[in-house]
Amino acid sequence: MAEREHEHVRVAVIGSGFGGLGAAVRLRRQGITDFVVLERAGSVGGTWRDNSYPGCACDVPSHLYSFSFAPNPEWPRNFSGQPHIRAYLERVTDTFGLRPHLRFDSEVRSLRWNGEGLYWEVETARGALTADVVVSATGPLSDPKVPDIPGLDTFPGKVFHSARWDHDYDLRGKRVAMIGTGASAIQIVPAVQPTVDRLTLFQRTPAWVLPRADRKISGLERWLHTKVPATRAARRGLLWGIRELQVSAFTKRPNELGLIEGLAKGHMRRAVKDPVLQAKLTPDYRIGCKRILLSNSYYPALTQPNVDVVAGGLREVRGNVLIASDGTETEADAIVFGTGFHVTDMPIAHRVTGANGTTLAEEWKDGMEALRGTSAAGFPNFLTIIGPNTGLGNSSMILMIESQLNYLVDYMRQLDVLGGKIALNARPSAVHAWTRRIQKRMERTVWTTGGCDSWYLDSNGRNTTAWPGTTAEFRKVTREVDLAEYEVLRIPGRPAGARPADTAKAVA
């Protein structure tokens, strides 16, 4: 019987999107180099690698959708496309020397807390390792959600999700069914409409759509942002400030959003003259209750002669015939699902087993909750980037990610200050108090009072996704770790600095 030691690292980061790469940068800048980034795919980028559908772009201005510690003066447009954002993340990876820490094709299959040694046992597609701390940065927009449609397996044509676009399949001249009217669908529809034979949009719920103030950023602007960094900072600050001022309407005074609804209706009516189509496209809920979408080309595309809008979701498939909830029948050669992601039921939660022997999914069966959106009770030294109630409806998620990275850095500092082999476990009382505070504030928000059913809500109708405040407020509450909210776990007699690899061995 041969003995071998598992590789041990100080920190294991899961995912190489904005959250994972940001964590890696901050760890290195903190002087922590004993870490790995576990990525299931073969390259970095996260959702901006996976979502490569036609027309894919960000709906947050470029200069706000980037790290404060890695500004990009060369953004080509106000709202950058997927290729530019993915290229930016590749540059961040190279600029900050993250390549040696990356482990590609290393999907995490299980995480199990070892209470005796105070470390995580990590099983990946390429082997096992242990880690003192795990940072989960898998993101809520990483695992596509396809509804269970009766008869879908009988469809003879092509079927794929927008986040798993099949670039080898040519849609030109095909009869295409687009399922869903979310942020991906309103970009896909105008991108493919000119080349397909027929495009049928299955619309379960119409979306509120506002104009997209997009344009090329001039060479003079890019030169100025490069040579005079203060201009770039001012632009970012202005974009941030405008969005901070909008927050109260979403979180405290939803009735003030009526003016914005008027702008959205005017935007639709300028492009759509048919009153019947207008009626189909007009939402019956308060704007902001579901994600507000931005597009100048979506409504014009829907008015084209080769496009049909079905006011109902896909109910059933019979061969190549698609049947909507209103009974409408449509023949199709391809089905594209733009039906979102597993946001309130993240698949990674099923793979994480904590101190009580239960999975994170089991602990969250009645709704996700984590202290300051980061730490779940019973899961020591496990931090989630973009965790429960950290999502935004009107600003840049990068701001929220950076706030959580501040929390991560202070978390690591606290472990060092306390010394020895140690772990921090969020107290259930602290987690519940935090959750009650968030849910109390949620009662006044447009997401709760707006009269819609959105992906912000879990199966119990509770909003465990969005943050009911400003990004500045979140930055404040995640500035540092309050040890009173944690139970400090130690191993008696273990000398300071000892690691699992020094004592724990696996028999092969």
Coordinates of C-alpha atoms in Angstrom, one line a residue:
M1 CA 0.0 0.0 0.0
A2 CA 1.6 3.2 -1.1
E3 CA 0.9 6.5 0.7
R4 CA 0.6 9.8 -0.9
E5 CA -0.1 13.3 0.3
H6 CA -2.8 15.5 -1.2
E7 CA -1.7 18.8 -2.5
H8 CA -2.7 21.5 0.0
V9 CA -3.2 25.2 -0.7
R10 CA -4.1 28.1 1.5
V11 CA -7.0 29.2 -0.7
A12 CA -8.9 27.4 -3.5
V13 CA -11.0 29.7 -5.7
I14 CA -13.7 28.2 -7.8
G15 CA -14.4 29.9 -11.2
S16 CA -12.4 32.3 -13.4
G17 CA -15.0 35.0 -14.2
F18 CA -14.9 38.5 -12.8
G19 CA -15.4 37.1 -9.2
G20 CA -12.7 34.4 -9.4
L21 CA -10.1 36.5 -11.2
G22 CA -10.8 39.5 -8.9
A23 CA -10.3 37.2 -5.9
A24 CA -7.0 36.0 -7.3
V25 CA -5.7 39.5 -7.9
R26 CA -6.6 40.7 -4.4
L27 CA -5.0 37.6 -2.8
R28 CA -1.8 38.3 -4.7
R29 CA -1.8 41.9 -3.8
Q30 CA -2.3 40.9 -0.1
G31 CA 0.9 38.7 -0.4
I32 CA -1.0 35.4 -0.5
T33 CA 0.4 33.4 -3.4
D34 CA -0.5 29.9 -2.1
F35 CA -3.7 29.5 -4.0
V36 CA -5.3 27.9 -7.1
V37 CA -8.2 29.0 -9.3
L38 CA -10.2 25.9 -10.3
E39 CA -12.0 26.4 -13.7
R40 CA -14.2 23.8 -15.3
A41 CA -13.6 25.1 -18.8
G42 CA -10.4 25.5 -20.8
S43 CA -10.1 29.3 -20.5
V44 CA -11.0 32.2 -18.3
G45 CA -14.1 34.4 -18.7
G46 CA -17.0 32.9 -16.8
T47 CA -20.3 34.0 -18.2
W48 CA -18.5 36.2 -20.8
R49 CA -16.8 33.1 -22.2
D50 CA -20.0 30.9 -22.1
N51 CA -22.4 33.5 -23.6
S52 CA -21.2 34.0 -27.2
Y53 CA -24.5 34.2 -28.9
P54 CA -25.0 36.7 -31.7
G55 CA -25.4 40.2 -30.5
C56 CA -24.1 39.4 -26.9
A57 CA -23.2 42.6 -25.1
C58 CA -23.3 44.2 -21.6
D59 CA -26.1 46.4 -20.5
V60 CA -23.9 48.3 -18.1
P61 CA -21.6 51.1 -19.4
S62 CA -18.1 49.8 -20.1
H63 CA -16.2 52.2 -17.8
L64 CA -18.3 51.0 -14.9
Y65 CA -18.1 47.4 -15.9
S66 CA -14.5 46.9 -15.1
F67 CA -12.3 46.6 -12.0
S68 CA -11.3 49.8 -10.3
F69 CA -7.8 48.3 -9.9
A70 CA -7.6 47.4 -13.7
P71 CA -9.1 50.3 -15.6
N72 CA -9.4 50.0 -19.4
P73 CA -9.1 53.4 -21.2
E74 CA -9.5 51.6 -24.6
W75 CA -13.1 50.5 -24.3
P76 CA -14.4 50.8 -27.9
R77 CA -18.1 51.5 -27.1
N78 CA -20.3 52.9 -24.3
F79 CA -21.7 49.3 -24.0
S80 CA -19.1 46.8 -24.9
G81 CA -19.7 43.5 -26.6
Q82 CA -18.9 40.0 -25.3
P83 CA -15.6 39.7 -27.3
H84 CA -14.2 42.9 -25.8
I85 CA -15.2 42.0 -22.2
R86 CA -13.7 38.5 -22.6
A87 CA -10.5 40.0 -24.0
Y88 CA -10.4 42.4 -21.0
L89 CA -10.5 39.4 -18.6
E90 CA -7.7 37.7 -20.5
R91 CA -5.6 40.9 -20.1
V92 CA -6.3 41.1 -16.4
T93 CA -5.2 37.5 -16.1
D94 CA -1.9 38.3 -17.8
T95 CA -1.3 41.7 -16.3
F96 CA -1.5 40.4 -12.7
G97 CA 0.4 37.1 -13.3
L98 CA -2.5 34.8 -12.6
R99 CA -1.7 32.1 -15.2
P100 CA 0.4 29.9 -12.8
H101 CA -2.5 29.7 -10.4
L102 CA -5.1 28.6 -13.0
R103 CA -6.2 24.9 -13.2
F104 CA -8.3 24.5 -16.3
D105 CA -10.6 21.5 -17.0
S106 CA -10.9 21.1 -13.2
E107 CA -14.6 21.1 -12.5
V108 CA -15.2 20.9 -8.8
R109 CA -17.2 17.7 -8.1
S110 CA -17.4 17.9 -4.4
L111 CA -16.3 20.0 -1.4
R112 CA -16.4 18.4 2.1
W113 CA -15.4 20.1 5.3
N114 CA -13.0 18.2 7.5
G115 CA -13.8 19.2 11.1
E116 CA -10.9 17.4 12.7
G117 CA -8.3 19.1 10.5
L118 CA -10.2 22.3 9.8
Y119 CA -9.8 22.2 6.1
W120 CA -11.8 21.6 2.9
E121 CA -11.4 18.3 0.9
V122 CA -11.8 19.2 -2.7
E123 CA -12.5 16.7 -5.5
T124 CA -12.0 18.0 -9.0
A125 CA -12.2 16.4 -12.5
R126 CA -8.4 16.3 -12.4
G127 CA -7.8 15.0 -8.9
A128 CA -8.0 15.9 -5.3
L129 CA -6.6 18.6 -3.1
T130 CA -7.2 20.3 0.3
A131 CA -7.6 24.0 1.2
D132 CA -7.8 26.1 4.3
V133 CA -10.2 28.5 2.7
V134 CA -12.5 28.0 -0.3
V135 CA -13.8 31.0 -2.3
S136 CA -16.8 30.1 -4.5
A137 CA -17.0 32.4 -7.5
T138 CA -19.1 30.3 -9.7
G139 CA -21.6 33.1 -10.3
P140 CA -25.4 33.0 -10.6
L141 CA -25.3 33.2 -14.4
S142 CA -23.2 30.1 -15.0
D143 CA -25.6 27.1 -15.3
P144 CA -28.3 27.4 -17.9
K145 CA -31.9 26.7 -17.0
V146 CA -34.1 24.8 -19.6
P147 CA -37.7 24.2 -18.7
D148 CA -39.1 20.7 -18.7
I149 CA -41.3 20.8 -21.8
P150 CA -43.4 17.7 -22.6
G151 CA -42.3 16.2 -25.9
L152 CA -39.1 18.2 -26.2
D153 CA -37.1 15.0 -26.7
T154 CA -39.2 14.3 -29.8
F155 CA -38.2 17.5 -31.6
P156 CA -36.2 16.4 -34.7
G157 CA -34.4 19.7 -35.1
K158 CA -31.7 21.6 -33.3
V159 CA -32.1 22.6 -29.6
F160 CA -29.7 24.7 -27.5
H161 CA -29.6 27.4 -24.8
S162 CA -28.4 30.9 -25.5
A163 CA -25.5 30.3 -23.1
R164 CA -24.4 27.2 -25.0
W165 CA -24.7 28.6 -28.5
D166 CA -24.0 26.0 -31.2
H167 CA -21.8 28.0 -33.7
D168 CA -21.6 25.0 -36.0
Y169 CA -25.3 25.1 -36.7
D170 CA -26.3 27.7 -39.3
L171 CA -29.6 29.4 -38.6
R172 CA -29.8 31.0 -42.0
G173 CA -32.9 30.1 -43.9
K174 CA -34.3 28.2 -40.9
R175 CA -37.5 28.4 -39.0
V176 CA -36.4 29.4 -35.5
A177 CA -38.3 29.5 -32.3
M178 CA -36.9 31.9 -29.6
I179 CA -38.2 30.9 -26.1
G180 CA -38.1 33.7 -23.6
T181 CA -37.9 37.5 -23.7
G182 CA -35.1 38.2 -21.2
A183 CA -31.8 40.1 -21.6
S184 CA -30.3 37.5 -24.0
A185 CA -33.4 37.1 -26.2
I186 CA -33.7 40.9 -26.9
Q187 CA -30.1 40.8 -28.2
I188 CA -30.5 37.5 -30.2
V189 CA -33.7 38.4 -31.9
P190 CA -32.5 41.5 -33.9
A191 CA -29.1 39.7 -34.6
V192 CA -30.6 36.6 -36.3
Q193 CA -33.9 38.1 -37.7
P194 CA -32.4 39.3 -41.0
T195 CA -31.1 35.9 -42.0
V196 CA -33.6 33.4 -40.8
D197 CA -36.6 32.3 -42.8
R198 CA -39.0 32.7 -39.9
L199 CA -38.6 33.7 -36.3
T200 CA -41.2 33.0 -33.7
L201 CA -40.8 34.6 -30.3
F202 CA -42.6 32.8 -27.5
Q203 CA -43.2 35.5 -25.0
R204 CA -44.5 34.3 -21.6
T205 CA -44.2 37.8 -20.1
P206 CA -43.4 41.1 -22.0
A207 CA -40.4 43.0 -20.9
W208 CA -39.9 46.7 -20.2
V209 CA -37.4 48.0 -22.7
L210 CA -35.7 51.4 -22.7
P211 CA -33.4 53.0 -25.4
R212 CA -29.8 51.9 -25.3
A213 CA -27.5 55.0 -25.4
D214 CA -24.7 53.2 -27.2
R215 CA -22.1 54.7 -29.4
K216 CA -18.5 54.3 -30.4
I217 CA -16.1 56.0 -27.9
S218 CA -13.9 58.3 -30.0
G219 CA -10.2 58.0 -30.4
L220 CA -9.8 61.4 -28.7
E221 CA -11.7 60.2 -25.7
R222 CA -9.6 57.0 -25.5
W223 CA -6.4 59.1 -25.8
L224 CA -7.6 61.4 -23.1
H225 CA -8.5 58.5 -20.8
T226 CA -5.0 57.1 -21.3
K227 CA -3.0 60.2 -20.9
V228 CA -5.1 61.9 -18.3
P229 CA -6.4 59.1 -15.9
A230 CA -8.5 61.7 -14.0
T231 CA -10.9 62.0 -17.0
R232 CA -11.4 58.2 -16.9
A233 CA -12.0 58.3 -13.2
A234 CA -14.5 61.2 -13.6
R235 CA -16.4 59.3 -16.2
R236 CA -16.7 56.2 -14.0
G237 CA -17.7 58.3 -11.1
L238 CA -20.4 60.1 -13.0
L239 CA -21.8 56.7 -14.3
W240 CA -21.7 55.4 -10.7
G241 CA -23.3 58.4 -9.2
I242 CA -26.3 58.5 -11.6
R243 CA -27.1 54.9 -10.7
E244 CA -26.8 55.5 -7.0
L245 CA -29.4 58.2 -7.2
Q246 CA -31.8 55.8 -8.9
V247 CA -31.7 53.2 -6.2
S248 CA -34.3 54.8 -3.9
A249 CA -37.0 54.5 -6.6
F250 CA -36.4 50.8 -6.8
T251 CA -36.1 50.1 -3.1
K252 CA -38.3 52.7 -1.3
R253 CA -40.6 54.5 -3.7
P254 CA -41.6 52.3 -6.6
N255 CA -44.5 54.6 -7.5
E256 CA -41.9 57.1 -8.7
L257 CA -41.1 54.8 -11.6
G258 CA -44.2 55.7 -13.5
L259 CA -42.3 58.4 -15.5
I260 CA -39.8 55.7 -16.6
E261 CA -42.7 53.5 -17.7
G262 CA -43.9 56.4 -19.9
L263 CA -40.5 56.6 -21.5
A264 CA -40.5 52.9 -22.2
K265 CA -44.0 52.9 -23.7
G266 CA -43.0 55.8 -25.9
H267 CA -39.9 53.9 -27.0
M268 CA -42.1 51.0 -28.0
R269 CA -44.8 53.0 -29.8
R270 CA -42.2 54.8 -32.0
A271 CA -41.1 51.5 -33.4
V272 CA -44.3 49.4 -33.2
K273 CA -47.3 51.0 -34.9
D274 CA -49.6 47.9 -34.9
P275 CA -52.0 48.3 -31.8
V276 CA -52.4 44.5 -31.6
L277 CA -48.6 44.0 -31.3
Q278 CA -48.4 47.0 -28.9
A279 CA -50.9 45.3 -26.6
K280 CA -48.8 42.0 -26.7
L281 CA -45.6 43.9 -25.8
T282 CA -47.0 46.1 -23.0
P283 CA -46.2 44.7 -19.5
D284 CA -48.9 44.7 -16.8
Y285 CA -46.5 45.1 -13.9
R286 CA -44.4 48.0 -12.5
I287 CA -41.2 48.7 -14.4
G288 CA -38.2 47.4 -12.5
C289 CA -40.1 44.4 -11.0
K290 CA -38.3 42.3 -13.6
R291 CA -34.9 43.3 -15.1
I292 CA -35.2 46.5 -17.3
L293 CA -33.8 45.8 -20.7
L294 CA -32.0 48.1 -23.1
S295 CA -32.3 47.9 -26.9
N296 CA -32.8 50.1 -29.9
S297 CA -33.2 47.2 -32.3
Y298 CA -35.5 44.7 -30.5
Y299 CA -38.8 46.4 -31.3
P300 CA -38.0 47.2 -34.9
A301 CA -37.0 43.5 -35.4
L302 CA -40.4 42.4 -34.1
T303 CA -42.2 44.4 -36.7
Q304 CA -40.5 42.6 -39.6
P305 CA -42.7 40.4 -41.8
N306 CA -40.7 37.2 -41.0
V307 CA -41.3 37.6 -37.2
D308 CA -44.2 36.3 -35.1
V309 CA -44.8 37.1 -31.5
V310 CA -46.7 34.5 -29.6
A311 CA -48.2 35.9 -26.3
G312 CA -47.5 32.7 -24.3
G313 CA -44.8 30.4 -23.2
L314 CA -43.9 27.1 -24.9
R315 CA -46.3 24.4 -23.4
E316 CA -45.6 21.3 -25.5
V317 CA -43.7 19.9 -28.4
R318 CA -45.1 17.4 -30.9
G319 CA -42.4 16.5 -33.4
N320 CA -41.5 19.8 -35.1
V321 CA -44.7 21.5 -34.0
L322 CA -44.4 23.8 -31.0
I323 CA -47.6 24.5 -29.0
A324 CA -47.8 27.6 -26.9
S325 CA -49.8 28.1 -23.7
D326 CA -52.5 29.9 -25.7
G327 CA -52.8 27.0 -28.1
T328 CA -50.9 28.6 -31.0
E329 CA -49.1 26.0 -33.1
T330 CA -45.8 26.8 -34.9
E331 CA -43.5 24.6 -37.0
A332 CA -39.8 25.1 -36.4
D333 CA -36.4 23.7 -37.4
A334 CA -34.5 25.0 -34.3
I335 CA -35.4 26.0 -30.8
V336 CA -33.2 28.5 -28.9
F337 CA -33.9 28.7 -25.2
G338 CA -33.3 32.1 -23.6
T339 CA -34.7 31.0 -20.3
G340 CA -32.1 32.1 -17.9
F341 CA -30.0 30.3 -15.3
H342 CA -30.2 28.5 -11.9
V343 CA -29.9 31.6 -9.8
T344 CA -31.8 30.7 -6.6
D345 CA -30.8 27.0 -6.8
M346 CA -27.2 27.2 -7.7
P347 CA -25.9 23.7 -8.7
I348 CA -22.6 24.2 -6.7
A349 CA -24.7 24.2 -3.5
H350 CA -25.4 20.5 -4.0
R351 CA -21.7 19.7 -4.1
V352 CA -20.7 21.5 -0.8
T353 CA -21.0 19.5 2.4
G354 CA -20.5 21.5 5.6
A355 CA -19.7 20.9 9.2
N356 CA -23.1 19.4 10.0
G357 CA -22.8 16.8 7.3
T358 CA -25.5 18.5 5.2
T359 CA -25.1 20.1 1.8
L360 CA -25.4 23.8 1.2
A361 CA -28.4 23.0 -1.0
E362 CA -30.1 21.2 1.9
E363 CA -29.4 24.1 4.3
W364 CA -30.8 26.5 1.7
K365 CA -33.9 24.4 0.9
D366 CA -36.2 27.2 2.3
G367 CA -34.2 30.0 0.7
M368 CA -30.6 31.1 0.4
E369 CA -29.1 33.1 3.2
A370 CA -25.5 34.2 4.0
L371 CA -24.0 36.7 6.3
R372 CA -23.3 39.9 4.3
G373 CA -23.9 37.8 1.2
T374 CA -20.7 35.9 1.8
S375 CA -20.7 33.4 4.7
A376 CA -23.2 30.6 5.3
A377 CA -23.6 29.1 8.8
G378 CA -22.1 25.7 9.2
F379 CA -19.7 26.2 6.3
P380 CA -16.4 27.4 7.9
N381 CA -13.9 29.2 5.8
F382 CA -16.2 29.1 2.8
L383 CA -16.9 32.4 1.2
T384 CA -19.3 33.1 -1.8
I385 CA -18.7 35.9 -4.2
I386 CA -22.0 37.1 -5.6
G387 CA -23.9 35.3 -2.9
P388 CA -27.4 35.7 -1.6
N389 CA -28.9 39.2 -1.9
T390 CA -25.9 40.8 -3.6
G391 CA -27.5 41.2 -7.1
L392 CA -28.3 44.6 -8.7
G393 CA -31.1 45.8 -10.9
N394 CA -29.6 49.0 -12.1
S395 CA -25.8 49.2 -11.7
S396 CA -22.6 47.2 -12.1
M397 CA -22.0 43.9 -10.4
I398 CA -18.3 44.6 -10.4
L399 CA -18.9 47.1 -7.7
M400 CA -20.5 44.4 -5.5
I401 CA -17.8 41.9 -6.3
E402 CA -15.1 44.4 -5.3
S403 CA -16.9 45.0 -2.0
Q404 CA -16.9 41.3 -1.3
L405 CA -13.2 41.1 -2.2
N406 CA -12.5 43.7 0.5
Y407 CA -14.3 41.4 2.9
L408 CA -12.3 38.4 1.7
V409 CA -9.0 40.2 2.2
D410 CA -10.0 41.2 5.8
Y411 CA -11.2 37.7 6.4
M412 CA -7.7 36.4 5.5
R413 CA -6.1 39.1 7.7
Q414 CA -8.3 38.0 10.6
L415 CA -7.2 34.4 10.2
D416 CA -3.5 35.5 10.3
V417 CA -4.0 37.8 13.3
L418 CA -5.8 35.0 15.3
G419 CA -2.9 32.7 14.4
G420 CA -2.6 28.9 14.4
K421 CA -4.7 26.4 12.6
I422 CA -8.0 28.2 12.6
A423 CA -11.4 28.6 10.9
L424 CA -14.3 31.1 11.2
N425 CA -17.8 29.8 11.1
A426 CA -20.7 32.3 10.7
R427 CA -23.0 32.2 13.8
P428 CA -26.5 31.1 12.8
S429 CA -27.9 34.0 14.9
A430 CA -25.8 36.5 12.9
V431 CA -26.9 35.0 9.6
H432 CA -30.5 35.0 10.6
A433 CA -30.3 38.6 11.9
W434 CA -28.8 39.7 8.7
T435 CA -31.4 37.9 6.6
R436 CA -34.3 39.3 8.6
R437 CA -32.9 42.8 8.1
I438 CA -32.6 42.3 4.4
Q439 CA -36.1 40.8 4.0
K440 CA -37.6 43.5 6.0
R441 CA -36.2 46.1 3.7
M442 CA -37.3 44.0 0.7
E443 CA -40.9 44.5 1.6
R444 CA -40.9 48.1 0.1
T445 CA -39.0 47.3 -3.0
V446 CA -40.4 47.2 -6.6
W447 CA -39.3 43.5 -6.7
T448 CA -41.8 42.6 -4.0
T449 CA -44.6 45.2 -4.7
G450 CA -44.3 45.4 -8.5
G451 CA -46.8 42.6 -9.4
C452 CA -44.5 40.3 -11.3
D453 CA -42.9 36.8 -11.0
S454 CA -39.2 37.2 -11.7
W455 CA -36.0 35.2 -11.4
Y456 CA -35.2 37.4 -8.4
L457 CA -37.7 35.3 -6.4
D458 CA -37.1 31.8 -5.2
S459 CA -39.7 29.0 -5.1
N460 CA -41.2 30.4 -1.9
G461 CA -41.7 33.8 -3.4
R462 CA -38.8 35.4 -1.4
N463 CA -36.3 37.7 -2.9
T464 CA -32.9 36.0 -2.1
T465 CA -31.1 37.6 -5.0
A466 CA -31.2 41.4 -5.0
W467 CA -29.5 43.9 -2.7
P468 CA -32.1 46.4 -1.4
G469 CA -29.7 49.4 -1.1
T470 CA -26.9 51.3 -2.8
T471 CA -23.5 49.9 -3.8
A472 CA -21.9 52.4 -1.4
E473 CA -23.9 51.0 1.5
F474 CA -22.8 47.5 0.6
R475 CA -19.2 48.6 0.4
K476 CA -19.6 49.9 4.0
V477 CA -21.1 46.8 5.5
T478 CA -18.5 44.6 3.9
R479 CA -15.5 46.8 4.7
E480 CA -14.3 44.4 7.4
V481 CA -15.1 41.2 9.3
D482 CA -16.9 41.5 12.6
L483 CA -15.5 38.6 14.6
A484 CA -18.5 38.8 16.9
E485 CA -20.6 37.4 14.0
Y486 CA -18.3 34.3 13.8
E487 CA -17.4 31.3 16.0
V488 CA -13.7 30.8 16.1
L489 CA -12.7 27.1 15.5
R490 CA -9.3 25.8 16.6
I491 CA -7.5 22.5 16.8
P492 CA -6.0 22.1 20.4
G493 CA -2.3 21.6 20.4
R494 CA -1.8 22.3 16.7
P495 CA 1.3 24.5 16.3
A496 CA 0.8 27.8 14.4
G497 CA 1.2 27.5 10.7
A498 CA 0.6 23.7 10.6
R499 CA -1.2 22.5 7.5
P500 CA -3.3 19.4 6.7
A501 CA -0.7 18.1 4.3
D502 CA 1.6 17.8 7.3
T503 CA -0.6 15.3 9.1
A504 CA -3.4 14.1 6.8
K505 CA -2.5 11.5 4.3
A506 CA -4.6 9.5 1.8
V507 CA -4.1 5.8 1.2
A508 CA -3.9 5.0 -2.5

